[in-house]
Tab-separated table of C-alpha atoms in Angstrom:
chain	number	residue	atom	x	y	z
A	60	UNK	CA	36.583	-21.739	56.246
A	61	UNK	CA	34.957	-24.986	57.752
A	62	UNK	CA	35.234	-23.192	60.950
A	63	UNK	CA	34.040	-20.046	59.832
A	64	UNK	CA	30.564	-21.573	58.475
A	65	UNK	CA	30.273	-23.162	62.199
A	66	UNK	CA	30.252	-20.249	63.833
A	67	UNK	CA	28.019	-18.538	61.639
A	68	UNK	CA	25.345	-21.057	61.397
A	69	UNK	CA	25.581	-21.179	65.189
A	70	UNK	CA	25.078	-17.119	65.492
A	71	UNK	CA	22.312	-17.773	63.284
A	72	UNK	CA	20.911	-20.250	65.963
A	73	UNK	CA	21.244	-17.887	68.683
A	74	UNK	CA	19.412	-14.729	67.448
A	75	UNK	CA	16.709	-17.200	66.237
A	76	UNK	CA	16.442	-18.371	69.575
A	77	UNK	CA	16.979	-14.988	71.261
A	78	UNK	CA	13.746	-14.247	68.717
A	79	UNK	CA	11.472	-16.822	69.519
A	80	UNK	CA	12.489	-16.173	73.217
A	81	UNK	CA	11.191	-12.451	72.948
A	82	UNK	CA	7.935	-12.970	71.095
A	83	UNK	CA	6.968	-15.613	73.652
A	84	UNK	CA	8.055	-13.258	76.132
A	85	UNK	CA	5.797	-10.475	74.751
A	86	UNK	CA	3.282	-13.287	73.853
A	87	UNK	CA	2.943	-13.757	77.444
A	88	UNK	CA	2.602	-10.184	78.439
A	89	UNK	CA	0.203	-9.227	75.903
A	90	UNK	CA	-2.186	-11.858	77.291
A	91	UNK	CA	-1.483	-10.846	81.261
A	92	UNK	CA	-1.889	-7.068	80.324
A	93	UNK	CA	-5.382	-6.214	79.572
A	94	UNK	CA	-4.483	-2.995	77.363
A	95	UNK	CA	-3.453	-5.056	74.581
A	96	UNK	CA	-6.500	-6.364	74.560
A	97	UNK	CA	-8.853	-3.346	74.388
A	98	UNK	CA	-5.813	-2.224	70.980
A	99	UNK	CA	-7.311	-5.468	69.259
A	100	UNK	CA	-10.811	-4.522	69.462
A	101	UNK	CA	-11.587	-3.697	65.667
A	102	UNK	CA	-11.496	0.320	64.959
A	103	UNK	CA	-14.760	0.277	63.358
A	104	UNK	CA	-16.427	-1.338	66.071
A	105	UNK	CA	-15.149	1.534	68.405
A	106	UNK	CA	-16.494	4.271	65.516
A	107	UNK	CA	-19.582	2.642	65.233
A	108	UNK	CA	-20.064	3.018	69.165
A	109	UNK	CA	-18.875	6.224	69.244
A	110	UNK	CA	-21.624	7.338	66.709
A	111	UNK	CA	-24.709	5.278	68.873
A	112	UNK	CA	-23.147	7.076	71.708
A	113	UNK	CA	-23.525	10.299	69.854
A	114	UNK	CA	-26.816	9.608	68.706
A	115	UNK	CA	-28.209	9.176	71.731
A	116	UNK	CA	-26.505	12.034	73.312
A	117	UNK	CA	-27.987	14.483	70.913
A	118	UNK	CA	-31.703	12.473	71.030
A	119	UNK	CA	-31.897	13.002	74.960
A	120	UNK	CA	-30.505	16.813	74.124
A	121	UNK	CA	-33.667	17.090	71.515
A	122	UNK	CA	-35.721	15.838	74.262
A	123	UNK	CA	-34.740	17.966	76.725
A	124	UNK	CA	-35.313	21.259	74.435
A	125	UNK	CA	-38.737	20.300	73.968
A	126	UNK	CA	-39.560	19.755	77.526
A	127	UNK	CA	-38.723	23.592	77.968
A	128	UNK	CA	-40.826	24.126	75.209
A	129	UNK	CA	-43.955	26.206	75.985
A	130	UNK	CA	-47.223	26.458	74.729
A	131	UNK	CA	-48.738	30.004	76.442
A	132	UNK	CA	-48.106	29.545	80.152
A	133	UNK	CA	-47.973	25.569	80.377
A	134	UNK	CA	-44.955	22.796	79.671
A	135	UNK	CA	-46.390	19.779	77.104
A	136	UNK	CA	-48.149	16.922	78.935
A	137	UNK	CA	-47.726	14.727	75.797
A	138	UNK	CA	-43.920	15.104	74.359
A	139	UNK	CA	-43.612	13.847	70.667
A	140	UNK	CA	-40.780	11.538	70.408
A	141	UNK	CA	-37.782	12.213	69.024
A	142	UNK	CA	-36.695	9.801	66.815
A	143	UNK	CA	-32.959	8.439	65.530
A	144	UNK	CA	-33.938	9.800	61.812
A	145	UNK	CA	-34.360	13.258	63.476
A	146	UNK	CA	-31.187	13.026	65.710
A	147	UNK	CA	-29.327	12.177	62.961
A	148	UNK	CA	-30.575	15.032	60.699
A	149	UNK	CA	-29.443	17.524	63.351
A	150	UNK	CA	-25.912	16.214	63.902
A	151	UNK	CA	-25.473	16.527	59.774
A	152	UNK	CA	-26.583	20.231	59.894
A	153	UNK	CA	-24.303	20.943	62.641
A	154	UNK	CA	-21.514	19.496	60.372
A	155	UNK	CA	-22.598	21.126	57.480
A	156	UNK	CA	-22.928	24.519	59.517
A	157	UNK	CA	-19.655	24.037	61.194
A	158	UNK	CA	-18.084	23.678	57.778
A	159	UNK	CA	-20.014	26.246	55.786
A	160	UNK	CA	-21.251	24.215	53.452
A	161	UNK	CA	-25.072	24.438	54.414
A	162	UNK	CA	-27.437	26.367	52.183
A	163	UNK	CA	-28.806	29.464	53.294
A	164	UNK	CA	-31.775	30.559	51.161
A	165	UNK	CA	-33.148	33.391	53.018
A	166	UNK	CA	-33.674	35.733	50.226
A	167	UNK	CA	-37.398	35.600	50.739
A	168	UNK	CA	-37.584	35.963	53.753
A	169	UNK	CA	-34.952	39.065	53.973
A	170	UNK	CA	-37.011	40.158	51.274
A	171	UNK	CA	-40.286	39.804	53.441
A	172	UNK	CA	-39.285	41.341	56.616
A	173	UNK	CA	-36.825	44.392	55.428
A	174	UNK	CA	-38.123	45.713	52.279
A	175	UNK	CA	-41.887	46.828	53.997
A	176	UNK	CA	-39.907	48.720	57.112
A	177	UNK	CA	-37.714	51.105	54.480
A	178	UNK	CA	-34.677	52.166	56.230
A	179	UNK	CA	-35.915	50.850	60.236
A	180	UNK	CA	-32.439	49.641	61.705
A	181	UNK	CA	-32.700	48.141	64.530
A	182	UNK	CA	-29.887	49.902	66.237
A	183	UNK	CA	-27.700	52.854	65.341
A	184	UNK	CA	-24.607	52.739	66.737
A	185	UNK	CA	-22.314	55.470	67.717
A	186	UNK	CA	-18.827	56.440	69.415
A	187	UNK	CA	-15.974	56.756	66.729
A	188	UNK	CA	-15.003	60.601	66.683
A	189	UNK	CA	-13.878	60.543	62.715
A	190	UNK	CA	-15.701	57.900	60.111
A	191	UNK	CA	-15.594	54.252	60.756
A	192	UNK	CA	-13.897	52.236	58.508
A	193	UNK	CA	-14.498	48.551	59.355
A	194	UNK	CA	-16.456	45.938	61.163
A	195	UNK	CA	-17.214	42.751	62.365
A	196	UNK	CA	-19.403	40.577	64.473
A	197	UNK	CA	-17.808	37.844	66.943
A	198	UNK	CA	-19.367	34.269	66.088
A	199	UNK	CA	-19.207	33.514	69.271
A	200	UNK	CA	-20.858	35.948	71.037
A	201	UNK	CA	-22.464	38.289	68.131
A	202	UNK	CA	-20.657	41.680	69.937
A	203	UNK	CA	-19.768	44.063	67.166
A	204	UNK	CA	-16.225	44.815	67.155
A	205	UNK	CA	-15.447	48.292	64.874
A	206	UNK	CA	-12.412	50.343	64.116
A	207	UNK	CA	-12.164	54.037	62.289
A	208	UNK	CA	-10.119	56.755	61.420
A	209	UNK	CA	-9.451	57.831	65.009
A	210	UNK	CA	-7.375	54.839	65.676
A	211	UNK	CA	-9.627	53.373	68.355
A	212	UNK	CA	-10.862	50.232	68.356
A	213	UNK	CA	-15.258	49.506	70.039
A	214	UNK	CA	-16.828	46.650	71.057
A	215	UNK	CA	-20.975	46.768	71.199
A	216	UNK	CA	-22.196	43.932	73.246
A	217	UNK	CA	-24.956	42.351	72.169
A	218	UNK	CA	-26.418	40.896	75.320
A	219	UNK	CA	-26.485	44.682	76.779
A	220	UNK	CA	-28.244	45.735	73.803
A	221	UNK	CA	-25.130	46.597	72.049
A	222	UNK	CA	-23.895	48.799	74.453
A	223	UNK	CA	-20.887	50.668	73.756
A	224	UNK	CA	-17.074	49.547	75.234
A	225	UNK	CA	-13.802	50.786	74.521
A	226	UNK	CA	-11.935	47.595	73.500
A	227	UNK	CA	-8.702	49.769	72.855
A	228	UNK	CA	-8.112	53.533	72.238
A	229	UNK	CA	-5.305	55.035	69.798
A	230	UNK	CA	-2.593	55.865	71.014
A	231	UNK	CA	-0.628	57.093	72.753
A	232	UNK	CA	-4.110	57.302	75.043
A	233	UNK	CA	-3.222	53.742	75.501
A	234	UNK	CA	-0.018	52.166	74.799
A	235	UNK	CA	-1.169	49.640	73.321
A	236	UNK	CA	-3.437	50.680	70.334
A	237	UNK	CA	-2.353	51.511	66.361
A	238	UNK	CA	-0.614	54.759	66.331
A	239	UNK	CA	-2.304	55.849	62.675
A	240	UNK	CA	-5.857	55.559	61.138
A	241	UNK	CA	-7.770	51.879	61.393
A	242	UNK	CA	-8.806	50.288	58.186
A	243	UNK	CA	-9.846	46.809	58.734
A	244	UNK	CA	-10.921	44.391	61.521
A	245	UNK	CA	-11.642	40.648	61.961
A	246	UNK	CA	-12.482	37.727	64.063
A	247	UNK	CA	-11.656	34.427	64.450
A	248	UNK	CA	-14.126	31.572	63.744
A	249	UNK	CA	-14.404	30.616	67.493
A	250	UNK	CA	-14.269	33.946	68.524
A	251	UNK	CA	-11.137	33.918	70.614
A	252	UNK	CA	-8.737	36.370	68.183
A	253	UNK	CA	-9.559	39.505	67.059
A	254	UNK	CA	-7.137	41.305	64.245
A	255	UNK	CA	-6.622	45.060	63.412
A	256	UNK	CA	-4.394	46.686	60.847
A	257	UNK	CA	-3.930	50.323	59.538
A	258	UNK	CA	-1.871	53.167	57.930
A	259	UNK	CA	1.054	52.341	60.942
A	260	UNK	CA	1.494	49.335	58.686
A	261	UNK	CA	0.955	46.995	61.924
A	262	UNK	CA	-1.650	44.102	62.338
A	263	UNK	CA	-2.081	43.645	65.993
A	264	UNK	CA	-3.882	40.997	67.806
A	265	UNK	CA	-5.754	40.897	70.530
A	266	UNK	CA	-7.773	38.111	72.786
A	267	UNK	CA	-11.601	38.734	71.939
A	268	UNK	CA	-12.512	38.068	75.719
A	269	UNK	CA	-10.525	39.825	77.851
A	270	UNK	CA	-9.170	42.515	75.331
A	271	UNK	CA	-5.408	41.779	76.475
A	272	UNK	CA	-2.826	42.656	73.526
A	273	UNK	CA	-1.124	39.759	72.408
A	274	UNK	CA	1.193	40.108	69.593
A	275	UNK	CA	2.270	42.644	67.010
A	276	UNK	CA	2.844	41.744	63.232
A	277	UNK	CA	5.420	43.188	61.613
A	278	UNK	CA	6.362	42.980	57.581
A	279	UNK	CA	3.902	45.141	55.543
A	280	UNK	CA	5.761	48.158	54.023
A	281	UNK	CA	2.548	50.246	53.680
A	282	UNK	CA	-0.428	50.408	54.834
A	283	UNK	CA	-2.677	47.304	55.993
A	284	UNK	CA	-5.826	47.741	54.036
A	285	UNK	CA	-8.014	44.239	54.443
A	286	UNK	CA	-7.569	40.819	56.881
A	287	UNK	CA	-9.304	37.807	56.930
A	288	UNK	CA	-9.130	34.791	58.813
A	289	UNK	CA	-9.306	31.569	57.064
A	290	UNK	CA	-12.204	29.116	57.205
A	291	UNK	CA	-11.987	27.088	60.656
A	292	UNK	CA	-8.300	28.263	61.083
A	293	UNK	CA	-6.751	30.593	63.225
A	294	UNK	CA	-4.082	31.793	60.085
A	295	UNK	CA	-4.907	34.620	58.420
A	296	UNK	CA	-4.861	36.964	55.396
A	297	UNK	CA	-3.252	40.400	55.059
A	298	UNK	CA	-3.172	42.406	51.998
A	299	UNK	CA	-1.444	45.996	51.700
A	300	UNK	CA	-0.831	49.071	49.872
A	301	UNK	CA	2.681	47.364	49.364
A	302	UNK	CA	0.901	44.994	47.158
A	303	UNK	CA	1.508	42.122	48.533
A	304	UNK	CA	-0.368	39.159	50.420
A	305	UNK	CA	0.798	37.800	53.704
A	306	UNK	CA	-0.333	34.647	55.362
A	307	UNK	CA	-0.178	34.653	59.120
A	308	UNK	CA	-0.727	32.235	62.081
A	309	UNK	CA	-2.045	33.777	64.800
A	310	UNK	CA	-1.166	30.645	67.414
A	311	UNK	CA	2.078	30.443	66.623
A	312	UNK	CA	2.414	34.472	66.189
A	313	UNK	CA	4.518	34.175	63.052
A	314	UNK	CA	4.621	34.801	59.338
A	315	UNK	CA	3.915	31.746	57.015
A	316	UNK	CA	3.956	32.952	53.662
A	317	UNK	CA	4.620	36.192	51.488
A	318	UNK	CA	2.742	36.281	48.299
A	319	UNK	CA	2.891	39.141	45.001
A	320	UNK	CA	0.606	39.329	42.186
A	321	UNK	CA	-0.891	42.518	42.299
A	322	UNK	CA	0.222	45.295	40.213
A	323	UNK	CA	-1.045	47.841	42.623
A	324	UNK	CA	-2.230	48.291	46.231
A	325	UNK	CA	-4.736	45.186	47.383
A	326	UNK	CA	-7.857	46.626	48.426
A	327	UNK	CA	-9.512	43.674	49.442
A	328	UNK	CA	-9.834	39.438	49.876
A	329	UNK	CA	-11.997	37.344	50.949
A	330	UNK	CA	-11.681	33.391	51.299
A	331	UNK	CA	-13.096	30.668	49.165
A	332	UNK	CA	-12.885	27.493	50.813
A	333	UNK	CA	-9.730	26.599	53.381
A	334	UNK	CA	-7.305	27.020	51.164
A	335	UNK	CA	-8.429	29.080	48.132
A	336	UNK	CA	-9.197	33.032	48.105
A	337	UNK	CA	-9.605	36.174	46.061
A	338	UNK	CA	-8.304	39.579	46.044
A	339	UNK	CA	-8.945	42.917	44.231
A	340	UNK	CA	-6.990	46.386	44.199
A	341	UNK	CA	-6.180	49.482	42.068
A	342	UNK	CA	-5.080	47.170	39.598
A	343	UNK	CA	-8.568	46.572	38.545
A	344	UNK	CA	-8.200	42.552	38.147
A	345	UNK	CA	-9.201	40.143	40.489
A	346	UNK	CA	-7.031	37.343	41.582
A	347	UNK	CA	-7.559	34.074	42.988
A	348	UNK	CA	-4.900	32.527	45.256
A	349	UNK	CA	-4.379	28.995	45.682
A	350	UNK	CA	-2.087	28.906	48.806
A	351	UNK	CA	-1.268	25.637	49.678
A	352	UNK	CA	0.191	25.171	46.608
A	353	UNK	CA	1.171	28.952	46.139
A	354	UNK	CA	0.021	29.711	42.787
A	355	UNK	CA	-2.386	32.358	41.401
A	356	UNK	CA	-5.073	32.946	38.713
A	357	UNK	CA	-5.353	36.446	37.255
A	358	UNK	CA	-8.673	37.371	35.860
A	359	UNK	CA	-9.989	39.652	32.930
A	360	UNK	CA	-9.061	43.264	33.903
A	361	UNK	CA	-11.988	45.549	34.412
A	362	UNK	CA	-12.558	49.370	33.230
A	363	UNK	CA	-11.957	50.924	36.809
A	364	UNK	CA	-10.338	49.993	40.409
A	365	UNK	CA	-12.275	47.078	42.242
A	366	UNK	CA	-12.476	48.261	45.844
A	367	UNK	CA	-14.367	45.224	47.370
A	368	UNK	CA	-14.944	41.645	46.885
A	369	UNK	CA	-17.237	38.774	48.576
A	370	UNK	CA	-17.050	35.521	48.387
A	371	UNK	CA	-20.919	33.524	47.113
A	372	UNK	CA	-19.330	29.910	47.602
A	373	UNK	CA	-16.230	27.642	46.779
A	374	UNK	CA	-16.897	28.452	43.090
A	375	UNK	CA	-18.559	31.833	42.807
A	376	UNK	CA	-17.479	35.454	44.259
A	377	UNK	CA	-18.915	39.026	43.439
A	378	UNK	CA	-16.504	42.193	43.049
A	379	UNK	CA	-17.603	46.142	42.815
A	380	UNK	CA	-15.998	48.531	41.092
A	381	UNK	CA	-15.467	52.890	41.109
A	382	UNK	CA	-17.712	52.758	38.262
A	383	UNK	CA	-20.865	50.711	39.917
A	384	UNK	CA	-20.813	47.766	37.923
A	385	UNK	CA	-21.612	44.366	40.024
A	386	UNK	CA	-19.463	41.088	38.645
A	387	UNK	CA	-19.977	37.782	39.781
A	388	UNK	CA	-17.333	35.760	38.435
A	389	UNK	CA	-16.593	31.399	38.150
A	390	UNK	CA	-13.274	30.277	38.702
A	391	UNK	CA	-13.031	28.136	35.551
A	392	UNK	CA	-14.100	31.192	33.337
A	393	UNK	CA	-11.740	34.631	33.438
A	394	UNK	CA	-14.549	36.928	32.242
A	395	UNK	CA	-17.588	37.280	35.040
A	396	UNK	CA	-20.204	35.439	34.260
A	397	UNK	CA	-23.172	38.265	35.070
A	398	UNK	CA	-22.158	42.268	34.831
A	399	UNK	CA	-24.685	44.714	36.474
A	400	UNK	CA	-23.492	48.094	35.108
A	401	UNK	CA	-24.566	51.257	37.258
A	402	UNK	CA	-25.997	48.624	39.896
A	403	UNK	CA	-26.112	51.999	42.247
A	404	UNK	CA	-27.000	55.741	41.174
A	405	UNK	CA	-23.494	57.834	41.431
A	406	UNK	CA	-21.662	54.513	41.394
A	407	UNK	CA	-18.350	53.698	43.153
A	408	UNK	CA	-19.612	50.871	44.661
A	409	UNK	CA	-17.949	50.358	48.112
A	410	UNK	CA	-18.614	47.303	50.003
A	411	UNK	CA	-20.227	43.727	49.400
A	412	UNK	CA	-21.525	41.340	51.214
A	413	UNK	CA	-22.540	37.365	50.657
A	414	UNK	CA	-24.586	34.945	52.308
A	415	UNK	CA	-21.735	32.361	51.777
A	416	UNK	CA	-23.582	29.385	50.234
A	417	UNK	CA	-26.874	30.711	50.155
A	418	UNK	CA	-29.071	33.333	47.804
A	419	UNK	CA	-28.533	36.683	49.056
A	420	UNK	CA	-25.854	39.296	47.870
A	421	UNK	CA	-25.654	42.905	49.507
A	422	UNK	CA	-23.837	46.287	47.464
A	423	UNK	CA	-23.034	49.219	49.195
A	424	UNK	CA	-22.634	52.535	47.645
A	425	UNK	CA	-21.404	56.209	47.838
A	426	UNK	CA	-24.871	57.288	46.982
A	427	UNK	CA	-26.162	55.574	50.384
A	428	UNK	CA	-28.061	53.153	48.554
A	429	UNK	CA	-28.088	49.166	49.763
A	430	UNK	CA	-29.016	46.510	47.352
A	431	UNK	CA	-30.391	43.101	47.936
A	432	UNK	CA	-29.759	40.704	45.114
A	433	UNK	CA	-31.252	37.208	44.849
A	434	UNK	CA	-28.154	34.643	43.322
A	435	UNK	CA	-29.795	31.653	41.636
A	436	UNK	CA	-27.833	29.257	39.769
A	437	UNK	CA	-29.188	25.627	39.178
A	438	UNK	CA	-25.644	24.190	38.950
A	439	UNK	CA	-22.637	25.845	39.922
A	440	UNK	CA	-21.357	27.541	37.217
A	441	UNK	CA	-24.662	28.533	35.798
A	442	UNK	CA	-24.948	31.271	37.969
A	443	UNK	CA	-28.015	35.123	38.272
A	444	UNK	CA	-27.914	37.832	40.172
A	445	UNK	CA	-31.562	39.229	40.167
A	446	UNK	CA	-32.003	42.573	41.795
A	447	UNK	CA	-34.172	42.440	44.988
A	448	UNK	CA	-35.126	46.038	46.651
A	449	UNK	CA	-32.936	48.518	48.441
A	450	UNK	CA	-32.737	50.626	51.503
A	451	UNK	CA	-31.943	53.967	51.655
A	452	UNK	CA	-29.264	54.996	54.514
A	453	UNK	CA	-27.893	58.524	54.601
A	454	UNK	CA	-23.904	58.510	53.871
A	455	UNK	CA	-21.172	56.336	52.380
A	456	UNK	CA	-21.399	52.834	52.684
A	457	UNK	CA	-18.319	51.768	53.567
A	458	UNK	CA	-18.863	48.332	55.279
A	459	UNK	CA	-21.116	45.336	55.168
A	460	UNK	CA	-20.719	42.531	57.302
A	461	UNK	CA	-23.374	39.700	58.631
A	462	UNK	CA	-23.628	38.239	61.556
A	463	UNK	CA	-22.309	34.218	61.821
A	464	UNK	CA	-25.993	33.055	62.355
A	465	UNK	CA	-27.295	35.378	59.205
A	466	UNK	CA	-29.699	37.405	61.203
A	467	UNK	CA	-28.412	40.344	61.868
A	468	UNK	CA	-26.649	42.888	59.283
A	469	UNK	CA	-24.261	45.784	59.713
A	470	UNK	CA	-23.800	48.898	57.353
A	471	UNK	CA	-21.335	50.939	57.752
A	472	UNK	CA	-21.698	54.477	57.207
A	473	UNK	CA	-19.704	57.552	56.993
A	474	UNK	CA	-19.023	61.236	55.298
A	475	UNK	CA	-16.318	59.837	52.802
A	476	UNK	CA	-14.215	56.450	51.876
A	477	UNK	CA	-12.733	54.236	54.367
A	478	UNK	CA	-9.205	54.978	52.258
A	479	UNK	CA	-9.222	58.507	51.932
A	480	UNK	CA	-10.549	61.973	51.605
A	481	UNK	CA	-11.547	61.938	47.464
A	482	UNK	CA	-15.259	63.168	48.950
A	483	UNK	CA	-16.938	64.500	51.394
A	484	UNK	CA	-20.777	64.010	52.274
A	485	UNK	CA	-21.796	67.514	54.815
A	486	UNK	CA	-23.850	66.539	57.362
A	487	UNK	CA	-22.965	62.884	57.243
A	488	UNK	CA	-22.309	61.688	61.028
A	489	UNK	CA	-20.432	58.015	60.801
A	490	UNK	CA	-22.417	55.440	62.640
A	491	UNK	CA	-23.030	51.576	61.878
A	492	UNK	CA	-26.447	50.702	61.605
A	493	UNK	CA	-27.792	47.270	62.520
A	494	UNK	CA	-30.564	45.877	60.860
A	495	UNK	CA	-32.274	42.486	61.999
């Protein structure tokens, strides 16, 4: 035993020594090595470079812009300076933009401009041989991508004054377009993926550049009726006449998650916030999805289907139903908070669109009637929808989408609805109409 204690305590000695040996060791190569040097430096010393750095960066860039500045034919001779208060005030609006969680009142303004001009697009766009059914501008480059009922897929540029390009025909004209009728289309937030899905129950996706095919989708057992790309993400959300909601990344080209709630086909969705969003279908309730946590909130079921719904901001959203009642509803209250009833003449309101965080909601009707409504709401869930002025456009509206930047707006419109054949207007050519 005597001996046994020896040898241990000695042991003992030896890996303290082997120890003491390595940290003096690492000790002395810490100090020779000038690395672990700059790892010391304090992290918020290196942040709060970083941000003078940034600062200064964007001052010089403020600088610059107003030194191309004009005033009739001749540069400034005097340059107002630009100081840190102001540099600083544009880096938090880019974050706030980026994140889209600056306020965008432009009601007025819209209000202003549009209502004196009475049905004045700026462009009317044409090329789809049977009714359009979807579309949506690139944030990156503000070209138009739409899709219709004849299974092809356009692309108006907007630097060639929305000039027309085939960005993929049906097929089997090309081999690599949606064999069946197009109902939806969307784009990524950076502008580099563009998704399409339809009655051949495939979502394809495609590079928003060069128009190469990339991947196809499979999973939905019916068809593909709405997509929409999460905020600042490159997932995405599917819903289907299968009635469920899918969850896709379009990176990694693979399914993430599979989620039921709806009694009847999904219509619609929109997103929130990054991981909240909102559906509607034929089962006339609307339901909000949290998805990283996969649960769901099912809301007071209305009188009639809800075929579209639009996101206001991360609290708020607006639905429209067959009948053409308006809803805007709070997530911590199942019944909506305002109802418009017969918002449109001949109801069956048809498409919606928000100014997410801002003041101005757009309807969409059979009857060819737009509405502008002003939201106001002093605190979140105190919320009005006060009817603006409308525009008269001749056809369905089946589609309302704005631009990223606000300015422009699309309207889609067509002879009957983007899901079938229940109507049809005579001497209704589809077209989208673009109004600035």
């Amino acid at each position: 035993m005597a001996k046994n204690t020896k040898t241990k305590k000695a042991h003992k000695r030896s890996e303290s020594e082997d120890v003491s040996l390595y940290e003096s060791e690492n000790d002395d190569v810490q100090q020779e090595n000038p690395a672990f040097k700059e790892e010391e430096e304090d992290v918020d010393e290196k942040r709060l470079k970083l941000a003078k750095r940034l600062i200064e960066d964007t001052t010089k860039s403020l600088h610059d812009n107003l030194k191309r500045t004009k005033t009739g034919d001749a540069f400034f001779l005097e340059l107002p300076e630009v100081t840190q208060e102001q540099a600083i005030q544009k880096l938090q609006h880019d974050v706030l933009e980026k994140k889209k969680r600056l306020k965008q009142n432009i009601f007025d303004k819209v209000q202003a401009y549009l209502a004196p001009r009475q049905s004045q697009p700026t462009h009317v766009l044409k090329g789809h041989k049977k009714p359009v059914s979807g579309a949506c501008f690139c944030p990156r480059t503000g070209d138009l991508f739409t899709v219709g009922k004849d299974g092809a897929i356009l692309r108006f540029k907007k630097s060639e004054a929305y000039a027309r390009t085939v960005f993929c025909d049906s097929a089997p004209k090309d081999e690599r377009g949606h064999a069946d009728e197009l109902l939806c289309v969307d784009v990524s937030h950076d502008g580099k993926y563009v998704v399409t899905g339809g009655r051949d129950r495939l979502i394809k996706l495609w590079d928003a550049g060069t128009g190469e095919h990339l991947h196809d989708f499979k999973g939905h057992r019916a068809a593909v009726n709405c997509l929409k790309f999460k905020l600042l993400s490159h997932d995405f959300i599917s819903g289907s006449s299968d009635r469920s909601m899918k969850i896709w990344d379009a990176e990694q080209r693979g399914q993430i998650q599979n989620l039921y709630g709806h009694r009847a086909d999904m219509l619609d969705v929109d997103v929130l916030s990054g991981t909240t969003a909102v559906s509607v279908g034929l089962d006339k309730t609307p339901i909000v999805w949290k998805i990283d946590k996969e649960t769901q909130m099912v809301y007071q079921e209305q009188a009639f289907s809800l075929d579209c719904v639009s996101s206001i901001n991360t609290h708020n959203f607006v639905t429209g139903s067959q009948d053409g009642t308006v809803c805007v509803w709070n997530l911590a209250k199942k019944k909506p908070k305002v109802v418009v009833e017969e918002a449109h003449e001949g109801g069956w309101v048809s498409a919606l669109a928000c100014v997410y965080n801002g003041d101005l909601v757009v309807s969409g009707a059979k009857s060819g009637q737009v509405n502008f409504y002003k939201a106001e709401y002093d605190v979140i869930k105190d919320i009005k929808l006060v009817k603006g002025f409308s525009l008269d456009v001749e056809g369905s509206v089946q589609a309302l989408k704005f631009s990223a930047d606000y300015k422009y707006l699309a309207v889609v419109v067509g002879p009957e609805n983007r899901l079938g054949r229940w109507y049809t207007l005579p001497k209704v050519k589809p077209c989208i109409k673009v109004y600035q």
